[in-house]
XYZ file of C-alpha atoms in Angstrom:
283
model
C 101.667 -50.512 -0.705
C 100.433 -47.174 -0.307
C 98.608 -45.960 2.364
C 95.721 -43.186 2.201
C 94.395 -41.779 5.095
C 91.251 -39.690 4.979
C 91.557 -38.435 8.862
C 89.583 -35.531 10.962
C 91.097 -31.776 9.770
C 92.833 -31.235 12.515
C 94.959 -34.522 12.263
C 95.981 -34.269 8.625
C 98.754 -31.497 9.092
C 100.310 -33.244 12.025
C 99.886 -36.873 11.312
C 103.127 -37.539 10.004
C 104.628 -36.012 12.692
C 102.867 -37.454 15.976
C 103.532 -40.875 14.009
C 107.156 -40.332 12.124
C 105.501 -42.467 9.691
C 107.154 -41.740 5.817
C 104.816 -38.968 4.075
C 106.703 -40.758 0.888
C 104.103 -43.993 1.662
C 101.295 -42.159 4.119
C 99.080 -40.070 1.942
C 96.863 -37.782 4.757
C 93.547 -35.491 3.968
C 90.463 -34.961 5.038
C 86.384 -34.736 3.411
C 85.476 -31.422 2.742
C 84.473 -29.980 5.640
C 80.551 -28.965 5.796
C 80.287 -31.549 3.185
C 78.727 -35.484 4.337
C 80.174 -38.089 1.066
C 79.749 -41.265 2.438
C 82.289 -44.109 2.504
C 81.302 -44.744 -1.836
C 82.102 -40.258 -1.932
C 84.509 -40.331 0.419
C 86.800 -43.029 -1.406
C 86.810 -41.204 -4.415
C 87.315 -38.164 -3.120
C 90.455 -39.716 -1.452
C 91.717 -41.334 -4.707
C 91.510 -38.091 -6.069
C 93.161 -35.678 -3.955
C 95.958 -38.458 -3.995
C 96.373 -37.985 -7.537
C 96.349 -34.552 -7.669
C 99.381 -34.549 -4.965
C 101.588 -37.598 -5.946
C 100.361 -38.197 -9.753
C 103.492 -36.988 -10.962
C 102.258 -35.801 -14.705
C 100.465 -39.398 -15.261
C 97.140 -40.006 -16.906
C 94.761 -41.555 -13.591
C 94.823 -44.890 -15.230
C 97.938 -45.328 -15.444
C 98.703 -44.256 -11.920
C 95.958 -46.260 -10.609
C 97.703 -48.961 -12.073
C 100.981 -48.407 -10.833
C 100.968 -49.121 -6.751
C 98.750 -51.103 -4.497
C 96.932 -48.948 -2.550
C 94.968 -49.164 1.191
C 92.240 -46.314 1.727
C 91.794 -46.194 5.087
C 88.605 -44.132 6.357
C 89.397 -42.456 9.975
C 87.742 -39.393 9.584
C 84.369 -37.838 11.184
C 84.429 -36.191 14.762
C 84.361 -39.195 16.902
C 81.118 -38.266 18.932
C 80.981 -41.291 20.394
C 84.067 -41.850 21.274
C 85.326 -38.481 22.464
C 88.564 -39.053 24.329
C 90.179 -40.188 20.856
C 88.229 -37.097 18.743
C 91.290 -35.002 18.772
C 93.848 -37.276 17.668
C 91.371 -39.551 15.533
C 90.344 -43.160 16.103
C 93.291 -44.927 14.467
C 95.451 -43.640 16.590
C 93.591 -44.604 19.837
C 96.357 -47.061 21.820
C 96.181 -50.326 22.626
C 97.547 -52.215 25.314
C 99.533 -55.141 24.721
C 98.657 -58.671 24.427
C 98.670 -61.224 26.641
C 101.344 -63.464 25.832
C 101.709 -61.957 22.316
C 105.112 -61.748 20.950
C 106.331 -59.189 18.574
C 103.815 -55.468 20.230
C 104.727 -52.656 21.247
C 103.647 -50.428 24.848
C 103.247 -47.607 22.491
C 101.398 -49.567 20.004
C 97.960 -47.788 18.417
C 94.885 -49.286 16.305
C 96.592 -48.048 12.899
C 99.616 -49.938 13.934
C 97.862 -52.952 14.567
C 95.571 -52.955 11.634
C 97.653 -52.589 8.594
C 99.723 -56.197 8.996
C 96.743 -57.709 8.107
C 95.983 -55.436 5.133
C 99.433 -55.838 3.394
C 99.388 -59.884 3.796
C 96.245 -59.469 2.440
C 97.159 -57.267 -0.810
C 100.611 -59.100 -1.213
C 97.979 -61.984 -1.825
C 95.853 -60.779 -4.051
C 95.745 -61.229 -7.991
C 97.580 -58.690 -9.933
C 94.249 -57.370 -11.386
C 93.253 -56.134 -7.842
C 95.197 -52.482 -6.560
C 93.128 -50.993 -4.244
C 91.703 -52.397 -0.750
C 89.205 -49.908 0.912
C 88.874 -50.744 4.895
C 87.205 -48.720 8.308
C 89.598 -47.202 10.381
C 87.645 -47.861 13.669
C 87.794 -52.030 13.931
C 90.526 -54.504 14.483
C 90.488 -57.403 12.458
C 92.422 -60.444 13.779
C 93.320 -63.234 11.085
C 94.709 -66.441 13.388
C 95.106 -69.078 10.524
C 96.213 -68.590 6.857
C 94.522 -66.379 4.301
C 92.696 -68.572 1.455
C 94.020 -67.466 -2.047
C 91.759 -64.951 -3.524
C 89.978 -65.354 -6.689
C 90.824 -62.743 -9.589
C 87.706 -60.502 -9.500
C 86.378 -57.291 -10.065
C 85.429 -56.716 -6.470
C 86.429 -59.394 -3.026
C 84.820 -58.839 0.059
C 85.690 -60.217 3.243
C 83.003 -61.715 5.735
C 82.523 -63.922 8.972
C 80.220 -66.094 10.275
C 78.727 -64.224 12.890
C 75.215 -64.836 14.286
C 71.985 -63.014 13.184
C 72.313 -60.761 16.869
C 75.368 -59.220 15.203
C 74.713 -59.201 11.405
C 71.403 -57.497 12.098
C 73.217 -54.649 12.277
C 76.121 -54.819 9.485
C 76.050 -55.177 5.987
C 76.051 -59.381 4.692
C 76.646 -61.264 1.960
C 74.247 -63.834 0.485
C 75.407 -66.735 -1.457
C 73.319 -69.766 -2.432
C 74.659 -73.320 -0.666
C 75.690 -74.833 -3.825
C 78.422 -71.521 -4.201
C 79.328 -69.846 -1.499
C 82.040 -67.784 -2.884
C 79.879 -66.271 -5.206
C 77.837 -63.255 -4.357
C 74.071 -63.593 -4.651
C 73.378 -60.448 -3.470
C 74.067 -58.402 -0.369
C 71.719 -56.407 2.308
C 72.281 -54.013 4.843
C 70.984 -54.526 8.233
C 68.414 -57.246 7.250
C 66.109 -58.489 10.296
C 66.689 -61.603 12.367
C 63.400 -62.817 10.706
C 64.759 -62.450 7.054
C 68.608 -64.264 8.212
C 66.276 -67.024 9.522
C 64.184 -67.543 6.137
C 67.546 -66.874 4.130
C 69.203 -70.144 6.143
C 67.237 -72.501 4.420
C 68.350 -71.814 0.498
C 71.777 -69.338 1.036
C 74.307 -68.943 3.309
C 75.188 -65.212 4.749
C 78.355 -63.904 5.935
C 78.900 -60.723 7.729
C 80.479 -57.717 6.201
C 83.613 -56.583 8.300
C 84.885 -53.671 6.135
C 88.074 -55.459 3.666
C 87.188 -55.269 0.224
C 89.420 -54.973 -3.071
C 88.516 -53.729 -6.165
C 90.358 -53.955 -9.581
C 90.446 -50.740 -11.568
C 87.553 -51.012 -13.186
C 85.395 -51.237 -10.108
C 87.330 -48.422 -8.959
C 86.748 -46.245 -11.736
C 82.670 -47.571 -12.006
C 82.412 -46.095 -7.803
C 84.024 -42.925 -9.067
C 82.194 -42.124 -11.780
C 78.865 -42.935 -9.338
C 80.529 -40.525 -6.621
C 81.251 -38.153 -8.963
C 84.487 -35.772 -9.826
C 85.900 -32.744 -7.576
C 83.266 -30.589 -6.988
C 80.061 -32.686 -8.543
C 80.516 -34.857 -5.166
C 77.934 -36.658 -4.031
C 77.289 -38.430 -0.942
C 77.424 -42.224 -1.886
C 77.693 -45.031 0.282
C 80.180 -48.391 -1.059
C 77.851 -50.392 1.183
C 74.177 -49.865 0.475
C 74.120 -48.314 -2.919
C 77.618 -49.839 -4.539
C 77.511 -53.268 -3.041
C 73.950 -54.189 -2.827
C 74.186 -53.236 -6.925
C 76.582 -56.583 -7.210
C 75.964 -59.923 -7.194
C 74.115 -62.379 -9.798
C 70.433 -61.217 -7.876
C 71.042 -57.515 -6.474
C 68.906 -55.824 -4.933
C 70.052 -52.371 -6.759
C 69.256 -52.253 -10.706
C 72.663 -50.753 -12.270
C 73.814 -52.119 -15.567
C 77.624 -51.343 -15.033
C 77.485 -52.839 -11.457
C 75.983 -55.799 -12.375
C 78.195 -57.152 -14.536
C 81.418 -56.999 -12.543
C 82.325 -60.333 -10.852
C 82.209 -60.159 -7.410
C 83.783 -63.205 -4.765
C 83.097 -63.475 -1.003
C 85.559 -65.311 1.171
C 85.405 -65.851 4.864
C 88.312 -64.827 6.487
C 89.555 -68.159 8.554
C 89.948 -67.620 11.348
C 89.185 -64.394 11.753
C 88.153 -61.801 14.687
C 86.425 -58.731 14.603
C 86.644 -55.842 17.467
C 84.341 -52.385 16.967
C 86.380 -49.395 18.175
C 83.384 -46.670 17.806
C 82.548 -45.710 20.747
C 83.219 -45.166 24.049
C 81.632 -48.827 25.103
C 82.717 -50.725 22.310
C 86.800 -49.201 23.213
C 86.213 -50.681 27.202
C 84.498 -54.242 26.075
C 87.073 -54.828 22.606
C 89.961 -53.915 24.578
C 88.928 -56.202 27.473
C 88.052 -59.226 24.667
């Protein structure tokens, strides 16, 4: 699997250095600076600059095609969690685990995240290359990952209660199938979770999803190409366009199937700020 990194400026000539990881599987840049893209922008800008370095002569399809591939979104100046700004979130240590086997003292977040990730792609249906996560969270998975339905687009969601999922994205399915996206909001009220109980069930969005090359190349052409890019957001304007009921009218969108799992078992920890670094370490 290849990893691409879009990090803060300063990081991206270094990064293979501080880390010694391979520049042969870590692809490193950063957004344009002076220019906001959004997580939707920002992943195709990614894709694209990695084409344009490790392509290799191949049409984009076809190199698309060819790896799996983890976009992992680290950049932005960290101004709420300025001790970490100058070396970038993901590479923020973390201590050790009590009575964990198998860490390291100089473990970091990146280090700890991508396990997950890869057991996760290794998983997943041939149809689905590319995973696109947050760099500032650590998602723990404690029991075995369900198989994952061959899609156009899987998202990954816990149950967490309305207090938390007020302010994340969720996922809305109706009782009767709950792996199949109804529709998804971002940052809905406590008041709409409680009338949405009765019909659907909701699951909270923690930042994993994979999408086949054809959802892939649906968010690019939406971002735009090169220099035409525009600030999209996957969240609010890609994903709330899926689902049989969106909330977003796009004819393309609609139509690509879309699954929700739960991941069992699973924990989420918020590394954005200075608070959230103190009370997920201590957790």
């Amino acid at each position: 699997m290849k990893k691409l990194l879009s990090l803060p400026p300063n990081l991206v000539d270094c990064f293979h250095r501080v880390t010694g990881l391979d520049e042969r599987e870590w692809f490193c840049t950063n957004d344009p600076v002076g220019k906001k893209l959004g997580s939707g922008g920002g992943s195709a800008w990614l894709l694209d600059a990695c084409y344009q370095a490790w392509g290799n002569g191949m049409g984009f399809e076809e190199w698309l095609a060819k790896d799996k591939k983890l976009l992992l979104h680290a950049g932005g100046q960290s101004r709420r969690l300025p001790a970490y700004a100058p070396s970038g979130k993901v590479l923020t240590p973390v201590p050790v685990f009590r009575w964990e086997r198998g860490q390291k003292l100089s473990q970091d977040l990146l280090s700890l995240q991508v396990p997950l990730y890869q057991r996760i792609m290794d998983s997943a249906p041939d149809n689905l290359h590319t995973m696109i996560v947050s760099g500032d969270v650590y998602i723990r998975c404690t029991q075995p990952l369900q198989a994952i339905p061959d899609a156009d687009v899987v998202c990954y969601g816990l149950w967490l209660g309305p207090e938390i999922a007020k302010d994340h994205g969720v996922f809305v399915s109706k009782r009767e199938t709950p792996s199949v996206l109804h529709c998804m909001m971002q940052k809905p009220s406590v008041e709409t979770l409680g009338r949405l109980m009765k019909d659907y069930f909701y699951l909270t969005d923690i930042g994993i999803w994979l999408l086949s090359d054809k959802a892939v190349k649906l968010l690019m052409n939406r971002a735009g190409h090169g220099t035409a890019l525009r600030n999209y957001d996957l969240y609010s304007e890609f994903g709330c366009a899926l689902g049989a009921e969106p909330t977003v009218a796009d004819d393309e969108l609609n139509q690509l199937k879309v699954a929700v799992l739960p991941l069992t078992g699973g924990e989420f920890y918020h590394f954005g700020t200075t608070h959230e670094l103190l009370s997920s370490t201590m957790a």
